[in-house]
XYZ file of C-alpha atoms in Angstrom:
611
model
C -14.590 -2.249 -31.037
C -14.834 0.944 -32.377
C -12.430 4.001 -31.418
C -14.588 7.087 -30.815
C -11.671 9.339 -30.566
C -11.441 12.719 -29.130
C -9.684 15.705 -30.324
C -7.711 17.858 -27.649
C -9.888 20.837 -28.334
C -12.883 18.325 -27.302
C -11.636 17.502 -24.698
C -10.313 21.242 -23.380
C -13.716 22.158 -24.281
C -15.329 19.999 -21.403
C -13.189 21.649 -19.014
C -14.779 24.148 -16.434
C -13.126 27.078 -15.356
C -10.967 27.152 -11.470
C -9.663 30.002 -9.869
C -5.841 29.571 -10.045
C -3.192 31.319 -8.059
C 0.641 32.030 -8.921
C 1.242 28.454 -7.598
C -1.535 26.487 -9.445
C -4.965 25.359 -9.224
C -6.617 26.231 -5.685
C -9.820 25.228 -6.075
C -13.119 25.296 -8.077
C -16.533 27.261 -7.522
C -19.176 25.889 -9.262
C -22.953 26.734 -8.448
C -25.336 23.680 -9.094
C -26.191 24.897 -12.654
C -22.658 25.244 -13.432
C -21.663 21.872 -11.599
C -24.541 20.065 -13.755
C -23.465 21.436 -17.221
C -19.826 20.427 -16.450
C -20.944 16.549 -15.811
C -22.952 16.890 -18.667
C -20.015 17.307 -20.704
C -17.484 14.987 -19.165
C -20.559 12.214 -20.007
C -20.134 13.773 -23.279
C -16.161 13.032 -23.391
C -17.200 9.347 -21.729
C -20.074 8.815 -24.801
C -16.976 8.972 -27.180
C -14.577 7.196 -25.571
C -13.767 3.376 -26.030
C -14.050 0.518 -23.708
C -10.289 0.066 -24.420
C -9.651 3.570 -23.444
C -12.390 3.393 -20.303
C -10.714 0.488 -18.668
C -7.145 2.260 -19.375
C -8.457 5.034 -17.358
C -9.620 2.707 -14.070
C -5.502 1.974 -13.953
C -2.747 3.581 -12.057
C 0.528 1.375 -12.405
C 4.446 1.610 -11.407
C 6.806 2.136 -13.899
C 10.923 2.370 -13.777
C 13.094 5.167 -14.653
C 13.372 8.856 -14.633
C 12.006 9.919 -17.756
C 8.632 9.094 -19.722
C 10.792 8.187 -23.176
C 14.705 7.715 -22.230
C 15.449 6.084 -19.130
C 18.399 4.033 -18.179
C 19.578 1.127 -19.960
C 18.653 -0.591 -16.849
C 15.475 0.631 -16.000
C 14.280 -0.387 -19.813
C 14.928 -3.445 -18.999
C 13.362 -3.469 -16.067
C 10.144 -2.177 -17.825
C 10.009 -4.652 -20.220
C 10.704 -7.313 -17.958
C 8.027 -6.511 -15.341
C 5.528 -3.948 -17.777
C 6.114 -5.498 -21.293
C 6.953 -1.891 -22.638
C 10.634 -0.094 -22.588
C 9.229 3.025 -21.114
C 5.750 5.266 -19.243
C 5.270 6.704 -22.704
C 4.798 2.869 -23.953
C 3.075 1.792 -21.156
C 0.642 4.975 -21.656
C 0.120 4.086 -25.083
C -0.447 0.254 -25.169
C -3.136 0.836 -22.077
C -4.490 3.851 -22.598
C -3.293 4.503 -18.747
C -5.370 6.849 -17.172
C -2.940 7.641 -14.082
C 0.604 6.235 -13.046
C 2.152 6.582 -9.581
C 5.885 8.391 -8.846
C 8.027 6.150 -6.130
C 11.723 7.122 -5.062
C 14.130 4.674 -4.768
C 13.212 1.110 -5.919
C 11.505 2.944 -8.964
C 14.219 5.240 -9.719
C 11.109 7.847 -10.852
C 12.681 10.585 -8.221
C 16.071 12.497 -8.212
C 15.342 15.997 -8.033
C 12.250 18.743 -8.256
C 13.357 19.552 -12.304
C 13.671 16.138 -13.189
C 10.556 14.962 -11.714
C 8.932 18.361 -13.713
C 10.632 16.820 -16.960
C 9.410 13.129 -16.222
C 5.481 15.022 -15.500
C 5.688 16.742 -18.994
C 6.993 13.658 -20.677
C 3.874 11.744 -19.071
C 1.311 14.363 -20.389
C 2.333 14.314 -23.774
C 2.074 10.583 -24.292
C -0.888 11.014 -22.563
C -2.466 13.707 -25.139
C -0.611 11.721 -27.703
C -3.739 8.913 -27.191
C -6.778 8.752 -29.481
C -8.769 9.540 -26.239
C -5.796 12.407 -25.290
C -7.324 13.186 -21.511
C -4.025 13.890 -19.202
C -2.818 11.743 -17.131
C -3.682 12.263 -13.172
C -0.176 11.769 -11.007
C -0.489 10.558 -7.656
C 2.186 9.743 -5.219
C 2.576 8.321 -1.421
C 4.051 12.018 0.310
C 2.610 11.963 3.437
C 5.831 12.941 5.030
C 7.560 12.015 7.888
C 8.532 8.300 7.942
C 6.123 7.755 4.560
C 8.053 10.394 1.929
C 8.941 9.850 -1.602
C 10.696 13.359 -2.735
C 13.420 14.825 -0.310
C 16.196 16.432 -2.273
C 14.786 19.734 -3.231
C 11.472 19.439 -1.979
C 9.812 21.111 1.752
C 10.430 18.410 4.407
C 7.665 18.540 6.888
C 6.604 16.657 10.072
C 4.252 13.481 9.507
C 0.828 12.522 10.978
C 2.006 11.131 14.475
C 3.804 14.957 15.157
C 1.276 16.638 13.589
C -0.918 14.951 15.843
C 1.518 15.660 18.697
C 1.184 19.588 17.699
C -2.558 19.845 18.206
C -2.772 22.839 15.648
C -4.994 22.242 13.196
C -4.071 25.887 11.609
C -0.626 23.480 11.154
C -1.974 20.474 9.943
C -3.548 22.483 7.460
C -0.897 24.432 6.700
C 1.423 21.536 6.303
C -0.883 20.333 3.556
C -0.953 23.415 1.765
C 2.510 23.598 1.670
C 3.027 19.971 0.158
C 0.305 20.079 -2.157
C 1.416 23.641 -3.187
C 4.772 22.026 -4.357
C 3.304 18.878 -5.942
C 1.029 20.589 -7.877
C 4.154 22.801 -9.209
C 5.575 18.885 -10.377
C 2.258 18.282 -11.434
C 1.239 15.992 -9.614
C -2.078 16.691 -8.377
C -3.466 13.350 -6.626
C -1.395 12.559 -3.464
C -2.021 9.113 -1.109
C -2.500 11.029 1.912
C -3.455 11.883 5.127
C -3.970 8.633 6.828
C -7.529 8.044 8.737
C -6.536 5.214 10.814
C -6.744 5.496 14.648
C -3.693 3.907 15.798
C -4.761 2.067 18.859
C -2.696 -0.389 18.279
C 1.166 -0.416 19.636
C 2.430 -3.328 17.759
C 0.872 -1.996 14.575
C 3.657 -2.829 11.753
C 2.476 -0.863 9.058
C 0.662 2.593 10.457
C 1.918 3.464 14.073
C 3.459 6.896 13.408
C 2.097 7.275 10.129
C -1.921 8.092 12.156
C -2.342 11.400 13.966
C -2.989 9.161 16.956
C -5.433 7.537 19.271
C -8.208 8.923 19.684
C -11.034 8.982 16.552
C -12.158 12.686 17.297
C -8.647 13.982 16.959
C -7.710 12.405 14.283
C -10.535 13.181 12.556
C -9.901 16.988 12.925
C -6.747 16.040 12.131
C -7.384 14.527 8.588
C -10.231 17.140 7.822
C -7.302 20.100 8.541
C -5.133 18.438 5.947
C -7.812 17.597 3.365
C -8.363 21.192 3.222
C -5.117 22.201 3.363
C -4.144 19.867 -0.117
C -7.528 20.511 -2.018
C -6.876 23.977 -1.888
C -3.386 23.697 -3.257
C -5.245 22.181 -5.902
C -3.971 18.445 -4.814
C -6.644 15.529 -4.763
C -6.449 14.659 -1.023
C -7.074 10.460 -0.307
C -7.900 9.711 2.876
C -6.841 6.303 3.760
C -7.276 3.686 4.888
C -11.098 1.875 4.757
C -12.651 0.905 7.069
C -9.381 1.247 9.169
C -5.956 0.013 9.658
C -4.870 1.430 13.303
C -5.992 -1.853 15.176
C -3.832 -4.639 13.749
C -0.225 -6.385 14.280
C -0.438 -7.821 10.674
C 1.215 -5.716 7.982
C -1.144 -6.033 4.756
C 1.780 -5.904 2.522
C 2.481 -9.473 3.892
C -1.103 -11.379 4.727
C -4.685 -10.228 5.366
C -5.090 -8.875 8.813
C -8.685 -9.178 10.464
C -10.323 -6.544 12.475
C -11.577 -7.853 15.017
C -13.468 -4.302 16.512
C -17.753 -4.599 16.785
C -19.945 -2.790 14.712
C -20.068 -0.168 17.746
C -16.416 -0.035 18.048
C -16.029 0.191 14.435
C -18.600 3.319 14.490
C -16.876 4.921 17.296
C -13.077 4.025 16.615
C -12.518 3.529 12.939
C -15.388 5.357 11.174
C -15.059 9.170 12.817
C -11.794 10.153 10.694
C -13.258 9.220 7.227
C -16.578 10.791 8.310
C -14.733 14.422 8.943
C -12.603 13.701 5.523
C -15.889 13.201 4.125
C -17.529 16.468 5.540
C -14.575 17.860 4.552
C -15.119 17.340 0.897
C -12.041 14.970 0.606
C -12.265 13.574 -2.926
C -10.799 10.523 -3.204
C -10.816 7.605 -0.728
C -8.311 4.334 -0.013
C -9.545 0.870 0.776
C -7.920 -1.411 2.888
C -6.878 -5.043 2.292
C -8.172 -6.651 5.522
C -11.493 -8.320 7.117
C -13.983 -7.007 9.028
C -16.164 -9.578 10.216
C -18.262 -7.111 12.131
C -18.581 -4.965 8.823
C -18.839 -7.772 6.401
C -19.659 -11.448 7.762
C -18.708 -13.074 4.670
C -15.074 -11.569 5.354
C -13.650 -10.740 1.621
C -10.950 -7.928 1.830
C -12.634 -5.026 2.208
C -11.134 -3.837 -1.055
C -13.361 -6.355 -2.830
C -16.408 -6.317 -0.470
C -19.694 -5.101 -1.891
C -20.834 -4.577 1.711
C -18.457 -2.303 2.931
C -17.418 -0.513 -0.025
C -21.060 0.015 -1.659
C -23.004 -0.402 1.631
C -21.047 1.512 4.390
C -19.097 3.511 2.553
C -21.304 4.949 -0.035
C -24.590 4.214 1.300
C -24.358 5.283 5.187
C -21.471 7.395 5.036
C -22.323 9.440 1.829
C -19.277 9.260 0.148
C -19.676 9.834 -4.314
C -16.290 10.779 -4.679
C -13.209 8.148 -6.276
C -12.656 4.523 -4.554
C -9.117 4.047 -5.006
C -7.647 0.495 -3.978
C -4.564 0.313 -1.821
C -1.565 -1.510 -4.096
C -2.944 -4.406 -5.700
C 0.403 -6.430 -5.150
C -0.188 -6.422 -1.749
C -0.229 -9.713 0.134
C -3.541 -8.782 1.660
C -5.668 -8.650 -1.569
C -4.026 -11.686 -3.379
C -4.776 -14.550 -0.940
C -8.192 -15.745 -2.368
C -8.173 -14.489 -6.024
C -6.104 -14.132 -9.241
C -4.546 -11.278 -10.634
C -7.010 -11.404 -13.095
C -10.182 -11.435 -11.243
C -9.013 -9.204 -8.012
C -9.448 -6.024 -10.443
C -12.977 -7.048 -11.338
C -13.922 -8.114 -7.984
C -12.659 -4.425 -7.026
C -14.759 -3.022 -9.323
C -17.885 -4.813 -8.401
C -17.162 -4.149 -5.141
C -17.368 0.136 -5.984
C -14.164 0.831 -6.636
C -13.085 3.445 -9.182
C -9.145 3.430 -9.606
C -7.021 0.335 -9.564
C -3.732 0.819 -7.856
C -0.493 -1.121 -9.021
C -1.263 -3.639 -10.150
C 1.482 -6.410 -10.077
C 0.991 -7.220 -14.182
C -1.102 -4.525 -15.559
C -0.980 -6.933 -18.574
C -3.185 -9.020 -16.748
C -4.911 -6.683 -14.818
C -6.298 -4.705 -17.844
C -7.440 -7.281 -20.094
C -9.182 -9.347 -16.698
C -11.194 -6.432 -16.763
C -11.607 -5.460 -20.374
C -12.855 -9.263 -20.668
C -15.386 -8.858 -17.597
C -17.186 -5.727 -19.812
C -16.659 -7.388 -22.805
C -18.901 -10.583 -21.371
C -21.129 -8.424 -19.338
C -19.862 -9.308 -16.416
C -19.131 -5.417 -15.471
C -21.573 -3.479 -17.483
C -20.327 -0.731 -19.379
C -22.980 1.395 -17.168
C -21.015 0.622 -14.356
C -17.666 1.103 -16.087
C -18.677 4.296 -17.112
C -19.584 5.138 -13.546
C -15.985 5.068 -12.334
C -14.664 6.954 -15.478
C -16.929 9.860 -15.069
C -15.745 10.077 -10.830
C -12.241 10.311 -12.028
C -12.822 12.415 -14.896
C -14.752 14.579 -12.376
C -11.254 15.153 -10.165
C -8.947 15.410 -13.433
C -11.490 18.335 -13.584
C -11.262 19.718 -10.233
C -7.498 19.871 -10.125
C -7.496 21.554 -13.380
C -5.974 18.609 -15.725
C -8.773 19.666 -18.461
C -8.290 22.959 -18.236
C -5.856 24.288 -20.519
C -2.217 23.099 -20.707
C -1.565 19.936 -17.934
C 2.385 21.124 -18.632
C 4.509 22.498 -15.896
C 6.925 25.226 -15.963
C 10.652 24.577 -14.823
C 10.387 28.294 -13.575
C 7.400 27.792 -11.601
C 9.272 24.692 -10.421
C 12.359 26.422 -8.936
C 9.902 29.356 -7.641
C 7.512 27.129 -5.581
C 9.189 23.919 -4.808
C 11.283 24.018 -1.733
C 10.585 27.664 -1.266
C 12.565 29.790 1.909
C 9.072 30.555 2.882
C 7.922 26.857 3.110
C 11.413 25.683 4.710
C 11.047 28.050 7.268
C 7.360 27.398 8.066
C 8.330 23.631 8.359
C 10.676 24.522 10.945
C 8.806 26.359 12.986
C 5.916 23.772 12.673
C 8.066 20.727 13.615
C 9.354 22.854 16.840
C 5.439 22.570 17.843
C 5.364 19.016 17.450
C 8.745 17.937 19.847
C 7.463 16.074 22.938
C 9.091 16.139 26.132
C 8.440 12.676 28.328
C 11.059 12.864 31.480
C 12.640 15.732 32.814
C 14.015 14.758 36.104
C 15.735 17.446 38.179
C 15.691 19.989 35.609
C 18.041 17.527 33.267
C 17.191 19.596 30.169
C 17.474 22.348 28.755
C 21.047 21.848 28.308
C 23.367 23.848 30.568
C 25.484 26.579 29.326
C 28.471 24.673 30.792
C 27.441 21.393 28.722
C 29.209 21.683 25.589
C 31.006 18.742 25.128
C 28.353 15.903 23.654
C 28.192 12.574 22.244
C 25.264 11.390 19.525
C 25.005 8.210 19.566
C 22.391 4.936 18.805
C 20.121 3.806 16.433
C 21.026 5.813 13.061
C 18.368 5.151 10.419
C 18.604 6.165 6.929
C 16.228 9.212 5.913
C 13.247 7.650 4.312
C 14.150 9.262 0.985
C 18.532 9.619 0.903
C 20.232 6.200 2.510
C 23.379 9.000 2.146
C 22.028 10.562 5.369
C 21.695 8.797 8.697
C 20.283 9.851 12.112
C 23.343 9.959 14.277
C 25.353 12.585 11.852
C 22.788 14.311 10.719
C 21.837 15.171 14.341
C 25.217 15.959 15.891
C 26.022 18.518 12.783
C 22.227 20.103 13.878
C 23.947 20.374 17.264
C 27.271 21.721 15.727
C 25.426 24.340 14.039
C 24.035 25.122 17.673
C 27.512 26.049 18.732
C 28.278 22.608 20.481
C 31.446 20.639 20.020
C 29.665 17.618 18.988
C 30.913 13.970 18.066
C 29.085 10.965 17.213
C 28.963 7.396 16.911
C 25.751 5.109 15.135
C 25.636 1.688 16.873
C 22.641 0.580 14.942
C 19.479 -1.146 16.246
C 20.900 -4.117 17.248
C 24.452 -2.860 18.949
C 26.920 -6.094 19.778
C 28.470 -6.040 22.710
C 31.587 -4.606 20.678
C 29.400 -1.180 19.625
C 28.340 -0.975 23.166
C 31.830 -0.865 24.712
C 32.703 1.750 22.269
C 30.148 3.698 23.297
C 30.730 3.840 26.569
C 34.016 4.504 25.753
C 33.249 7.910 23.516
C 30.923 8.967 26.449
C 34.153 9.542 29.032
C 35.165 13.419 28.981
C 31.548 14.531 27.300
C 29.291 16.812 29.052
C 26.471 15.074 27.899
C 25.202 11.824 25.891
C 22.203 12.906 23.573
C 20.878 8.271 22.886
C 18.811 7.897 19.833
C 16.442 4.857 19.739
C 14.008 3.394 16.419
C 11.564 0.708 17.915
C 12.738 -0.473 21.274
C 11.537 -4.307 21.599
C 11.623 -6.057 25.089
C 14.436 -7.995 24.154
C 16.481 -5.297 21.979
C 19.761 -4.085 22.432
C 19.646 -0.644 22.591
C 18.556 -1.186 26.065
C 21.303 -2.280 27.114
C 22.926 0.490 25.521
C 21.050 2.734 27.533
C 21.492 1.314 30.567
C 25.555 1.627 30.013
C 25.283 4.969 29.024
C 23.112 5.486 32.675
C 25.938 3.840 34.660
C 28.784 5.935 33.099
C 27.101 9.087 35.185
C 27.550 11.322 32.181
C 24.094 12.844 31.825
C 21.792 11.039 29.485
C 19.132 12.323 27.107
C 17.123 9.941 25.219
C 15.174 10.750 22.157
C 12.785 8.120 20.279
C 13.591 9.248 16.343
C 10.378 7.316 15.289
C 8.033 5.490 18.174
C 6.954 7.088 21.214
C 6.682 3.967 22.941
C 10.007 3.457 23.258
C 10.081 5.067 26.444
C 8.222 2.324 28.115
C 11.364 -0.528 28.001
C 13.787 1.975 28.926
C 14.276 2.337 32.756
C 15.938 5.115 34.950
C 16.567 7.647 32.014
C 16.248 11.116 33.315
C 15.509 13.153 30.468
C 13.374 11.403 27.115
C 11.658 13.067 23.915
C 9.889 11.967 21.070
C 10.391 13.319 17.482
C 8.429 10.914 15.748
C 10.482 10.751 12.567
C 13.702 11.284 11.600
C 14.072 13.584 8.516
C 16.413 16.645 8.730
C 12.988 18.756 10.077
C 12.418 16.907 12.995
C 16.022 16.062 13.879
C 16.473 20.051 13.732
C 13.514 20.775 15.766
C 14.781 18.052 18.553
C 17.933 19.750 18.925
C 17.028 23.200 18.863
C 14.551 21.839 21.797
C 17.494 20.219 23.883
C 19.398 22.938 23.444
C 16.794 25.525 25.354
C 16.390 27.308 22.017
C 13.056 26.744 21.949
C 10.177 25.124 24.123
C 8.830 21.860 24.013
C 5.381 21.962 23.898
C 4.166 18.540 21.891
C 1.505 16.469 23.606
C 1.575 13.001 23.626
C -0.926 11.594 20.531
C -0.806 8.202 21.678
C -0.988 6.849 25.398
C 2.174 4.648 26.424
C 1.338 1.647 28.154
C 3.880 0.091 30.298
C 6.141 -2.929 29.190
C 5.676 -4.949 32.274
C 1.971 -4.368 32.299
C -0.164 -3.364 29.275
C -2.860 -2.327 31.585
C -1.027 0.036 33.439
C -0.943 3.499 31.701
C 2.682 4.940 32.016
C 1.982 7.895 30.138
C -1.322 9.155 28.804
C -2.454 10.965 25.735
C -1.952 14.721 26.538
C 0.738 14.231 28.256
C 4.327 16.618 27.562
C 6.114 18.597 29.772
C 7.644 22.194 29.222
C 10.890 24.283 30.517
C 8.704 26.880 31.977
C 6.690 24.744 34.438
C 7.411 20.792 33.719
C 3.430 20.351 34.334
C 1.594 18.505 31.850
């Protein structure tokens, strides 16, 4: 087929103007007559594009390495192993890729704000380098919290779950300002995030502290906050994901989980968050890889169902903007179809960008082949081109230069300002459970203390663990602080040195990641109780640790364990400032589901330990 190419100066020549700031794109003001003459011409860029280069612009794969045209030795390898190219810039070429996703560690894309600014740059040129040379849009999965991809460099700041605890929308939205300030300084200007799923659900593997919470209408102000907050940085927000994950035990990574909530639970649990995203102008949407019977009878994923993607989402709830799958090498989406035809089925089903793919070789020429028979007309291809030509627009990829500036880079990214902000908004989010008798603020006389427990890595540096990381906070507090990690499943060994390192302190500061009714770290708490040395417990990820651990007199929640929330929980202990995060999330009790042991709301402060 033909190659109606496009010059740059074509394409620039689409663009519409945005108002910009010293930090990037912040938005776009467009009356009607200005918003119809822009999609005129992006259908004008579309009418001389190929199908080759359409398709390529539906796809947003993985790639290895660190840089767009030189990685590792290794990571070339690893490209052409997996990708069938050496390299992005390859990959870009052969495909014409209209997107590719940034992951730390198993992808090696991440090691620092510059290099990731170098990797961006080398993207955009092979991406101008095309026949159709339209820049590529960068997305990544930074919600923060336990879900982060960059840390070294970059603002650390608290995730849904203590967001949610925080009850500031002014910080929810701030928080998102913040991250999409610094992403669009990378250049990356489409980022996975905030989640819309109401975690009612416990036992849920795969969201739990990664929602806002429990209940739909908090949430939902919740997600709209942070929408805002990113789309003004200039960020394409995705809220995620549809219809709703909160309400399984099944991790979609693994198998296809099954909602099993009624169409009036669905409308009054599941549906209120993506409603507000929606209101909110969010512009790009995530599907989920489950069943909803109550949704969609016939029970395809909802990623590939025509009902729920065409019929609820776009039809009742209104939504035009970009249908992005969730990773199409998940478990969830694979169980009934090829790689070949799930891309095609997504498409038919209304969605717009297809998310790694697990062989893109596969993946791109299932779906070139379903235009190319008529299967997907290219009326309907040309559909999902022109939504995500629309927010390559609105985040000012076709306006001017899509390069970033190192300068800009070391200006904006991990900025005093934004450090210190992130402080101050994790210190909001710290929830105090138990105070018995006064236990905490620490006592001036209480000097001497012992970290110890569960010592996860932080989601983005396995160099940095829980248990140090939190007894240096305390150091820096002016405490003479030592520490011990026993893990998450302490032997009997770990436990008697524990005890052991407890004798002489003032006080024993346990940390605990995902309490079970059969793990170990409650026995470790229970033989830190019976030393008498007084005990303060704080859950590093999931507030419902609480409910397995008996008798503890003093318990907090930080709901992640990155340097900003570890921080927060100490300066909190220590009295140097007040706790004042509400419970999200209502804590049922181990021995009786039925039984509330702590509801949603609930925290205590120093001043007068009332809820």
């Amino acid at each position: 087929m033909q190659d109606r190419s496009l010059s740059r100066r074509t394409v620039l020549a689409s663009a519409t103007v945005v108002a910009t700031s010293a930090t990037g794109v912040v938005g776009v003001t467009a009356t009607p007559a200005v918003a119809h003459k822009r999609g005129h011409r992006l259908k004008r860029i579309i009418s001389r594009m190929s199908v080759e280069a359409k398709v390529g612009q539906l796809f947003v794969p993985y790639f290895y390495g660190t840089s767009a045209t030189s990685p590792s030795q290794f990571d070339q390898d690893r490209n052409l192993r997996e990708l069938g190219v050496r390299t992005v810039a390859e990959l870009i070429a052969k495909y014409h890729i209209g997107g590719v996703i940034y992951f730390s560690g198993w992808a090696n894309n991440i090691q620092d704000p510059r290099q990731i600014a170098d990797l961006t740059n080398g993207v955009q040129r092979a991406s101008l380098a095309l026949p159709t040379p339209i820049p590529s849009l960068i997305s990544i999965d930074q919600e923060h919290g336990a879900n982060v991809r960059i840390g070294s460099g970059a603002t650390q700041l608290p995730g849904a779950m203590a967001l949610g605890a925080g009850r500031s929308l002014s910080d929810a939205r701030t928080a998102g300002r913040i991250s999409g300030t610094e992403l669009a300084a990378l250049g990356i200007h489409q980022n996975f995030a905030p989640v819309a799923d109401v975690n009612v659900n416990p036992a849920n593997p795969i969201i739990n502290v990664r929602s806002f919470g429990a209940d739909a209408r908090e949430v939902g102000r919740m997600v709209a906050a942070q929408v805002t907050g990113y789309q003004r940085a200039g960020v394409v927000a995705c809220a995620k994901h549809f219809p709703g994950h909160g309400d399984t035990a099944q991790d979609s990574h693994t198998g296809l989980p099954v909602i099993t909530h009624t169409r009036e639970e669905w409308d009054r649990i599941d549906a209120p968050p993506f409603k507000a995203a929606i209101a909110a102008g969010v512009d790009s949407i995530m599907t989920a890889h489950l069943q909803v019977p109550a949704l969609d009878p016939s029970n395809e994923p909802a990623t590939l169902s025509p009902t729920i993607l065409q019929g609820v989402l776009r039809d009742e709830l209104g939504f035009d903007g970009v249908i992005v799958t969730d990773a199409l090498n998940m478990q969830g989406v694979r169980t009934k179809y090829g790689d070949d035809r799930v891309p095609v089925l997504a498409l038919k089903a209304g969605a717009d960008q297809l998310l790694f793919p697990p062989d893109i070789d596969v993946a791109y020429n299932g779906v070139l082949a379903a235009v190319r028979s008529g299967e997907i007309t290219e009326d309907r291809l040309d559909e999902s081109v022109l939504r995500i030509l629309r927010i390559k627009d609105k985040a000012g990829l076709l306006d001017g230069s899509p390069y970033v500036s190192p300068k800009m880079v070391d200006r904006v990214v991990g900025a005093r300002g934004h450090r210190l902000a992130a402080a101050r908004i994790a210190e909001r989010t710290t929830t105090l459970l138990v105070n018995e008798d006064e236990a905490l603020p620490l006592r001036r006389r209480q000097r001497k203390l012992l970290v110890v427990g569960a010592s996860p890595a932080f989601p983005t540096d396995d160099t940095r663990t829980t248990v140090p990381e939190l007894a240096e906070a305390f150091d820096e507090l002016g405490y003479r602080t030592t520490h011990l990690a026993t893990g998450r499943a302490p032997d009997a060994a770990k436990i008697d040195e524990a005890v052991a390192a407890a004798r002489g302190r003032d006080a024993v500061i346990v940390t605990t990641d995902n309490v079970g009714a059969t793990s170990a770290q409650r026995t470790l708490v229970s033989r830190l109780l019976a030393t008498g040395v007084p005990v303060v417990h704080l859950a590093v990820r999931n507030p419902y640790d609480i409910a397995h651990l008996g008798g503890v007199p003093a318990s907090l929640v930080s709901y992640c364990w990155t340097e900003v929330e570890l921080r927060a929980a100490a300066r909190v202990i220590a009295g140097r400032v007040e706790p004042r995060g509400k419970l999200p999330v209502p804590i049922q009790r181990a021995d009786d589901p039925a039984e509330i042991l702590f509801r949603s709301g609930h925290g205590l402060s120093y001043r007068d330990d009332a809820t």
